[in-house]
Amino acid sequence: MGGDVLWSVANRVPTTGDTGYGKMCSMSIQYDLHSHSTASDGTLTPAELVQRARRCGVDVLALTDHDTTAGLEEAACAARGEGLMLIPGVEISVTWQARTVHVVGLNVDRRHGALQQGLAHLRRFRHWRAGEIARRLAQAGVAGALEGARARAAGSIVSRTHFAHYLVEVGRAADVREVFRKYLVRNKPGHVPGQWAELDEAVGWIRAAGGQAVIAHPARYRLTASKLRRLLGEFRECGGEGLEVVSGSHSHDDSHAMARHARSVGLMASCGSDYHGPENPWTELGHLPPLPRACEPIWETARWPAGGPGERRAVGCD
Ligand code: AMP
Ligand code: MN
Ligand code: MN
Ligand code: MN
């Protein structure tokens, strides 16, 4: 089992006895297994995120910041007070066949050396890339981008999102999406090709830290079906276990297509909002459709700390 999972049960589910689990069976447990805080590019602190998750009816929340676990301790403390189960997670940036793919690690031991060394390497790359993005933006006539992005990054990483917030504030675009479209994606002035972790490295760090690796928001990569099958096959071969079938950025059709892929490759299904903060009103914590029928939820595994047999049947499937 992974790290410091906290199952704080105040006023909700008794910790011992059959009656307790029986009660749990009858409840529908709301999972949200992908979210961000100010430790990466979210705008709520880890404690604020946990409080909001609770208000939104989330029972089990994974904090999965980009390439850092720095927010987990604060989130775990807040979860204890809120009666919410916090799954310690991370979202690792990977380069696969010249594309960026995100791999979520769930239930990781944040103190594990191999995981931390790997993440530290990615943060060094981010640090270099931030300077490079700013240099290129300066050439395109946007001054002060590094300072601007850094000022908006509360944690240990600078992400393109922080650059986007700065560019919106200095009037270069109307919103974050427009900044990405005009400046930060391939063939645009502030784009810097990434060299993130290899797929097998990222999965290896997560597994070494006792966690489960999940391909995040698979429909976002716009891969052909055969290319996606190839990615999922390789992922499975190097020890990946899950696919984010339901995501805040997936349509109903995307989720059903991903459920079929998960099933045919033999991956379990996960669900997560990819919440970044209240200024994105189209995503909310825990506001997710159920997993399509026939999915095998990742929380059903023996290693999942809350995975009692009754609970397995009670949640997630329509
Ligand atoms: P980075 O890891 O620094 O390259 O930044 C990636 C992050 O930027 C993602 O996790 C999203 O939060 C955000 N992002 C990527 N593409 C877009 C987009 N088109 N519109 C808004 N946010 C985006
Ligand atoms: Mn992000
Ligand atoms: Mn992502
Ligand atoms: Mn994310």
Short mmCIF file of C-alpha atoms and ligand atoms in Angstrom, two decimals:
data_model
loop_
_atom_site.label_atom_id
_atom_site.label_comp_id
_atom_site.label_asym_id
_atom_site.label_seq_id
_atom_site.Cartn_x
_atom_site.Cartn_y
_atom_site.Cartn_z
CA MET A 1 0.00 0.00 0.00
CA GLY A 2 1.13 3.56 -0.64
CA GLY A 3 1.60 6.51 1.61
CA ASP A 4 -0.26 8.39 4.23
CA VAL A 5 -3.80 7.75 3.20
CA LEU A 6 -6.21 9.36 5.56
CA TRP A 7 -9.65 7.96 6.01
CA SER A 8 -11.17 10.37 8.40
CA VAL A 9 -14.58 9.11 9.33
CA ALA A 10 -15.95 11.63 11.81
CA ASN A 11 -19.75 11.62 11.73
CA ARG A 12 -19.89 9.52 8.64
CA VAL A 13 -18.96 5.88 8.80
CA PRO A 14 -18.10 3.94 11.95
CA THR A 15 -14.55 2.64 11.81
CA THR A 16 -15.27 -0.84 13.07
CA GLY A 17 -17.98 -3.45 12.89
CA ASP A 18 -20.14 -4.96 10.19
CA THR A 19 -22.85 -2.45 10.76
CA GLY A 20 -20.46 0.25 9.75
CA TYR A 21 -19.65 -1.36 6.45
CA GLY A 22 -23.27 -2.19 5.92
CA LYS A 23 -24.07 1.46 6.25
CA MET A 24 -21.29 2.30 3.85
CA CYS A 25 -22.77 -0.13 1.32
CA SER A 26 -25.94 1.80 1.13
CA MET A 27 -24.20 5.10 0.53
CA SER A 28 -23.04 6.25 -2.86
CA ILE A 29 -19.45 7.34 -2.45
CA GLN A 30 -18.37 10.28 -4.56
CA TYR A 31 -14.85 9.96 -5.95
CA ASP A 32 -12.81 12.73 -7.54
CA LEU A 33 -9.35 11.41 -8.32
CA HIS A 34 -7.72 14.31 -10.18
CA SER A 35 -7.34 17.87 -8.86
CA HIS A 36 -4.85 20.71 -8.51
CA SER A 37 -3.87 23.21 -5.83
CA THR A 38 -1.55 26.21 -5.61
CA ALA A 39 1.30 23.71 -5.19
CA SER A 40 1.10 23.48 -9.01
CA ASP A 41 -1.24 25.44 -11.30
CA GLY A 42 -4.46 25.43 -9.27
CA THR A 43 -5.71 28.59 -7.59
CA LEU A 44 -6.98 27.18 -4.27
CA THR A 45 -4.58 26.23 -1.50
CA PRO A 46 -4.60 22.52 -0.64
CA ALA A 47 -6.74 23.25 2.46
CA GLU A 48 -9.21 25.39 0.49
CA LEU A 49 -9.44 22.67 -2.15
CA VAL A 50 -10.29 20.03 0.44
CA GLN A 51 -12.91 22.27 2.05
CA ARG A 52 -14.52 22.97 -1.30
CA ALA A 53 -14.46 19.27 -2.19
CA ARG A 54 -16.31 18.50 1.01
CA ARG A 55 -18.94 21.17 0.29
CA CYS A 56 -19.35 19.67 -3.18
CA GLY A 57 -20.10 16.26 -1.70
CA VAL A 58 -16.78 14.56 -2.51
CA ASP A 59 -15.99 11.66 -0.17
CA VAL A 60 -12.66 10.59 -1.66
CA LEU A 61 -10.40 13.21 -3.22
CA ALA A 62 -7.00 12.77 -4.86
CA LEU A 63 -4.75 15.81 -4.98
CA THR A 64 -2.66 15.33 -8.12
CA ASP A 65 -0.47 18.38 -8.66
CA HIS A 66 1.83 18.54 -11.67
CA ASP A 67 5.25 17.06 -10.90
CA THR A 68 5.11 17.83 -7.18
CA THR A 69 3.72 16.38 -3.98
CA ALA A 70 4.31 19.57 -1.99
CA GLY A 71 0.60 20.17 -1.32
CA LEU A 72 -0.16 16.73 0.10
CA GLU A 73 0.68 17.33 3.71
CA GLU A 74 -1.52 20.41 4.02
CA ALA A 75 -4.33 18.63 2.16
CA ALA A 76 -4.04 15.59 4.44
CA CYS A 77 -4.33 17.76 7.55
CA ALA A 78 -7.36 19.57 6.14
CA ALA A 79 -8.96 16.26 5.14
CA ARG A 80 -8.68 15.02 8.70
CA GLY A 81 -10.76 17.97 9.84
CA GLU A 82 -13.32 17.69 7.08
CA GLY A 83 -14.12 13.98 7.29
CA LEU A 84 -12.88 13.37 3.78
CA MET A 85 -10.54 10.69 2.51
CA LEU A 86 -7.50 12.14 0.82
CA ILE A 87 -5.64 9.99 -1.69
CA PRO A 88 -2.08 11.26 -2.03
CA GLY A 89 -1.43 11.68 -5.75
CA VAL A 90 0.63 13.37 -8.41
CA GLU A 91 0.29 14.10 -12.14
CA ILE A 92 3.53 13.34 -13.94
CA SER A 93 4.44 14.96 -17.26
CA VAL A 94 5.57 12.35 -19.79
CA THR A 95 6.84 12.58 -23.35
CA TRP A 96 5.58 9.72 -25.47
CA GLN A 97 6.32 9.70 -29.21
CA ALA A 98 7.00 13.44 -29.19
CA ARG A 99 3.74 14.26 -27.42
CA THR A 100 3.02 15.24 -23.86
CA VAL A 101 0.95 12.69 -21.98
CA HIS A 102 0.00 12.99 -18.32
CA VAL A 103 0.19 10.05 -15.96
CA VAL A 104 -1.61 10.32 -12.64
CA GLY A 105 -0.19 8.41 -9.69
CA LEU A 106 -2.75 7.49 -7.03
CA ASN A 107 -2.05 6.46 -3.48
CA VAL A 108 1.68 7.14 -3.65
CA ASP A 109 4.05 7.31 -0.72
CA ARG A 110 5.18 10.89 -1.09
CA ARG A 111 8.34 10.24 0.87
CA HIS A 112 9.63 7.62 -1.56
CA GLY A 113 13.11 8.44 -2.84
CA ALA A 114 12.76 7.28 -6.44
CA LEU A 115 9.52 9.19 -6.89
CA GLN A 116 10.97 12.35 -5.38
CA GLN A 117 14.16 12.15 -7.42
CA GLY A 118 12.16 11.73 -10.60
CA LEU A 119 9.88 14.65 -9.78
CA ALA A 120 12.86 16.84 -8.83
CA HIS A 121 14.34 16.15 -12.27
CA LEU A 122 11.10 17.23 -13.95
CA ARG A 123 10.99 20.40 -11.86
CA ARG A 124 14.54 21.25 -12.97
CA PHE A 125 13.40 20.87 -16.56
CA ARG A 126 10.38 23.10 -15.79
CA HIS A 127 12.69 25.72 -14.30
CA TRP A 128 14.82 25.77 -17.44
CA ARG A 129 11.75 25.74 -19.67
CA ALA A 130 10.21 28.72 -17.87
CA GLY A 131 13.26 30.84 -18.69
CA GLU A 132 13.13 29.63 -22.27
CA ILE A 133 9.41 30.39 -22.65
CA ALA A 134 10.05 33.90 -21.30
CA ARG A 135 13.00 34.41 -23.65
CA ARG A 136 10.89 33.44 -26.64
CA LEU A 137 7.95 35.57 -25.52
CA ALA A 138 10.33 38.54 -25.13
CA GLN A 139 11.41 38.05 -28.74
CA ALA A 140 7.74 38.19 -29.66
CA GLY A 141 7.39 41.51 -27.82
CA VAL A 142 6.04 40.32 -24.45
CA ALA A 143 8.26 41.69 -21.69
CA GLY A 144 8.55 40.54 -18.09
CA ALA A 145 6.93 37.13 -18.58
CA LEU A 146 9.26 35.18 -16.29
CA GLU A 147 8.75 37.55 -13.37
CA GLY A 148 5.03 37.70 -14.16
CA ALA A 149 4.63 33.93 -14.22
CA ARG A 150 6.75 33.44 -11.11
CA ALA A 151 4.72 36.00 -9.21
CA ARG A 152 1.61 33.92 -9.92
CA ALA A 153 3.18 30.61 -8.93
CA ALA A 154 2.83 30.02 -5.20
CA GLY A 155 4.51 26.64 -5.23
CA SER A 156 7.69 25.03 -6.50
CA ILE A 157 6.71 24.78 -10.15
CA VAL A 158 6.08 27.32 -12.89
CA SER A 159 3.60 26.06 -15.45
CA ARG A 160 2.29 27.41 -18.73
CA THR A 161 -0.88 28.23 -16.83
CA HIS A 162 1.04 30.84 -14.82
CA PHE A 163 2.35 32.39 -18.03
CA ALA A 164 -1.20 32.37 -19.38
CA HIS A 165 -2.52 34.24 -16.33
CA TYR A 166 0.19 36.87 -16.75
CA LEU A 167 -0.52 37.32 -20.46
CA VAL A 168 -4.24 37.77 -19.76
CA GLU A 169 -3.47 40.36 -17.11
CA VAL A 170 -1.24 42.39 -19.41
CA GLY A 171 -3.96 42.32 -22.05
CA ARG A 172 -2.41 39.95 -24.60
CA ALA A 173 -5.53 37.80 -24.75
CA ALA A 174 -9.05 37.75 -23.41
CA ASP A 175 -8.71 34.50 -21.48
CA VAL A 176 -6.36 31.64 -20.70
CA ARG A 177 -7.57 29.50 -23.58
CA GLU A 178 -6.81 32.26 -26.04
CA VAL A 179 -3.30 32.65 -24.60
CA PHE A 180 -2.64 28.96 -25.17
CA ARG A 181 -3.96 29.16 -28.70
CA LYS A 182 -1.97 32.28 -29.60
CA TYR A 183 1.26 31.81 -27.67
CA LEU A 184 1.88 28.54 -25.88
CA VAL A 185 1.16 25.63 -28.21
CA ARG A 186 3.21 24.16 -31.02
CA ASN A 187 4.14 26.64 -33.78
CA LYS A 188 3.38 29.61 -31.53
CA PRO A 189 5.99 32.07 -30.24
CA GLY A 190 6.18 30.90 -26.62
CA HIS A 191 6.21 27.18 -27.33
CA VAL A 192 9.15 25.18 -26.03
CA PRO A 193 9.26 21.49 -26.96
CA GLY A 194 9.21 19.40 -23.83
CA GLN A 195 11.40 16.50 -22.85
CA TRP A 196 9.59 15.11 -19.86
CA ALA A 197 9.82 11.66 -18.27
CA GLU A 198 9.69 8.47 -20.33
CA LEU A 199 6.45 6.56 -19.94
CA ASP A 200 8.11 3.59 -18.25
CA GLU A 201 10.06 5.87 -15.90
CA ALA A 202 6.95 7.64 -14.67
CA VAL A 203 5.08 4.37 -14.15
CA GLY A 204 8.15 2.95 -12.41
CA TRP A 205 8.36 5.86 -9.94
CA ILE A 206 4.67 5.56 -9.12
CA ARG A 207 4.87 1.81 -8.61
CA ALA A 208 8.05 2.09 -6.56
CA ALA A 209 6.15 4.51 -4.30
CA GLY A 210 3.38 1.93 -3.87
CA GLY A 211 0.90 3.74 -6.12
CA GLN A 212 -1.21 3.00 -9.14
CA ALA A 213 -0.53 4.67 -12.49
CA VAL A 214 -3.44 6.07 -14.51
CA ILE A 215 -3.39 7.72 -17.95
CA ALA A 216 -5.01 11.14 -17.42
CA HIS A 217 -7.71 12.63 -19.71
CA PRO A 218 -6.95 10.30 -22.65
CA ALA A 219 -9.35 11.98 -25.07
CA ARG A 220 -7.44 15.24 -24.79
CA TYR A 221 -4.48 13.88 -26.75
CA ARG A 222 -6.49 13.55 -29.94
CA LEU A 223 -4.76 10.28 -30.84
CA THR A 224 -6.11 7.99 -33.54
CA ALA A 225 -7.65 4.83 -32.15
CA SER A 226 -4.66 2.75 -33.23
CA LYS A 227 -2.17 5.18 -31.68
CA LEU A 228 -4.17 5.26 -28.46
CA ARG A 229 -4.22 1.45 -28.38
CA ARG A 230 -0.47 1.51 -28.78
CA LEU A 231 -0.04 3.98 -25.91
CA LEU A 232 -2.32 1.96 -23.65
CA GLY A 233 -0.63 -1.31 -24.59
CA GLU A 234 2.82 0.07 -23.75
CA PHE A 235 1.46 1.62 -20.57
CA ARG A 236 -0.01 -1.68 -19.47
CA GLU A 237 3.19 -3.53 -20.29
CA CYS A 238 5.27 -1.27 -18.07
CA GLY A 239 2.86 -1.67 -15.16
CA GLY A 240 0.17 0.97 -15.69
CA GLU A 241 -3.16 0.02 -14.17
CA GLY A 242 -5.78 2.64 -14.94
CA LEU A 243 -7.38 4.91 -17.52
CA GLU A 244 -9.23 8.10 -16.63
CA VAL A 245 -12.44 7.10 -18.34
CA VAL A 246 -14.48 9.94 -16.84
CA SER A 247 -12.75 13.32 -16.85
CA GLY A 248 -13.87 16.93 -16.50
CA SER A 249 -12.60 17.43 -20.04
CA HIS A 250 -14.38 14.43 -21.58
CA SER A 251 -17.69 14.46 -23.41
CA HIS A 252 -20.21 11.69 -22.82
CA ASP A 253 -19.02 10.02 -26.05
CA ASP A 254 -15.37 10.35 -25.03
CA SER A 255 -16.08 8.56 -21.76
CA HIS A 256 -17.86 5.71 -23.46
CA ALA A 257 -15.09 5.34 -26.05
CA MET A 258 -12.49 5.31 -23.26
CA ALA A 259 -14.48 2.75 -21.31
CA ARG A 260 -14.29 0.44 -24.32
CA HIS A 261 -10.54 1.01 -24.64
CA ALA A 262 -10.00 0.35 -20.93
CA ARG A 263 -11.90 -2.89 -21.19
CA SER A 264 -10.18 -4.14 -24.31
CA VAL A 265 -6.67 -3.37 -22.98
CA GLY A 266 -7.42 -4.56 -19.46
CA LEU A 267 -7.08 -1.29 -17.57
CA MET A 268 -9.20 -0.26 -14.63
CA ALA A 269 -11.26 2.92 -14.81
CA SER A 270 -10.71 6.14 -12.89
CA CYS A 271 -12.63 9.40 -12.71
CA GLY A 272 -11.45 12.92 -11.96
CA SER A 273 -12.53 16.47 -12.59
CA ASP A 274 -9.02 17.91 -13.20
CA TYR A 275 -10.24 20.84 -11.13
CA HIS A 276 -7.92 23.88 -11.20
CA GLY A 277 -10.01 26.51 -9.39
CA PRO A 278 -13.31 28.38 -9.23
CA GLU A 279 -12.45 30.71 -12.13
CA ASN A 280 -13.10 27.80 -14.50
CA PRO A 281 -16.86 27.59 -13.97
CA TRP A 282 -17.25 24.69 -16.40
CA THR A 283 -15.53 22.25 -14.01
CA GLU A 284 -16.49 21.58 -10.41
CA LEU A 285 -15.09 19.17 -7.86
CA GLY A 286 -16.95 15.89 -7.82
CA HIS A 287 -19.45 16.91 -10.50
CA LEU A 288 -18.84 13.90 -12.67
CA PRO A 289 -21.08 11.37 -14.35
CA PRO A 290 -20.83 7.79 -13.10
CA LEU A 291 -18.43 5.40 -14.76
CA PRO A 292 -20.02 3.69 -17.75
CA ARG A 293 -21.36 0.24 -17.03
CA ALA A 294 -18.85 -2.62 -17.32
CA CYS A 295 -15.95 -0.48 -16.14
CA GLU A 296 -13.83 -1.91 -13.39
CA PRO A 297 -13.30 0.97 -10.93
CA ILE A 298 -9.71 1.42 -9.80
CA TRP A 299 -10.86 1.78 -6.19
CA GLU A 300 -11.91 -1.87 -6.22
CA THR A 301 -8.38 -3.22 -6.05
CA ALA A 302 -7.14 -5.00 -2.98
CA ARG A 303 -4.54 -2.30 -2.43
CA TRP A 304 -7.10 0.49 -2.38
CA PRO A 305 -7.42 1.37 1.28
CA ALA A 306 -11.16 1.97 1.36
CA GLY A 307 -11.94 -1.00 -0.89
CA GLY A 308 -14.21 -3.11 1.26
CA PRO A 309 -16.31 -5.60 -0.68
CA GLY A 310 -19.60 -3.90 0.06
CA GLU A 311 -18.29 -0.57 -1.03
CA ARG A 312 -17.22 -2.00 -4.36
CA ARG A 313 -20.76 -2.70 -5.34
CA ALA A 314 -22.12 0.51 -3.95
CA VAL A 315 -20.26 3.06 -6.00
CA GLY A 316 -19.45 4.39 -9.38
CA CYS A 317 -21.50 2.43 -11.89
CA ASP A 318 -24.80 3.39 -13.38
P1 AMP B 1 2.57 22.68 -18.39
O1 AMP B 1 2.54 21.38 -17.63
O2 AMP B 1 3.34 23.74 -17.68
O3 AMP B 1 3.00 22.51 -19.82
O4 AMP B 1 1.09 23.22 -18.42
C1 AMP B 1 0.05 22.37 -18.74
C2 AMP B 1 -1.22 22.90 -18.10
O5 AMP B 1 -1.72 23.98 -18.84
C3 AMP B 1 -2.33 21.88 -18.11
O6 AMP B 1 -2.26 21.07 -16.97
C4 AMP B 1 -3.56 22.73 -18.08
O7 AMP B 1 -3.84 23.10 -16.74
C5 AMP B 1 -3.13 23.96 -18.84
N1 AMP B 1 -3.56 23.94 -20.24
C6 AMP B 1 -3.04 23.21 -21.25
N2 AMP B 1 -3.66 23.50 -22.41
C7 AMP B 1 -4.60 24.43 -22.14
C8 AMP B 1 -5.56 25.14 -22.90
N3 AMP B 1 -5.67 24.95 -24.23
N4 AMP B 1 -6.36 26.02 -22.27
C9 AMP B 1 -6.24 26.22 -20.94
N5 AMP B 1 -5.36 25.59 -20.16
C10 AMP B 1 -4.53 24.71 -20.75
MN MN B 2 -2.81 22.01 -15.05
MN MN B 3 -3.21 16.97 -17.31
MN MN B 4 -4.48 17.75 -14.19
#
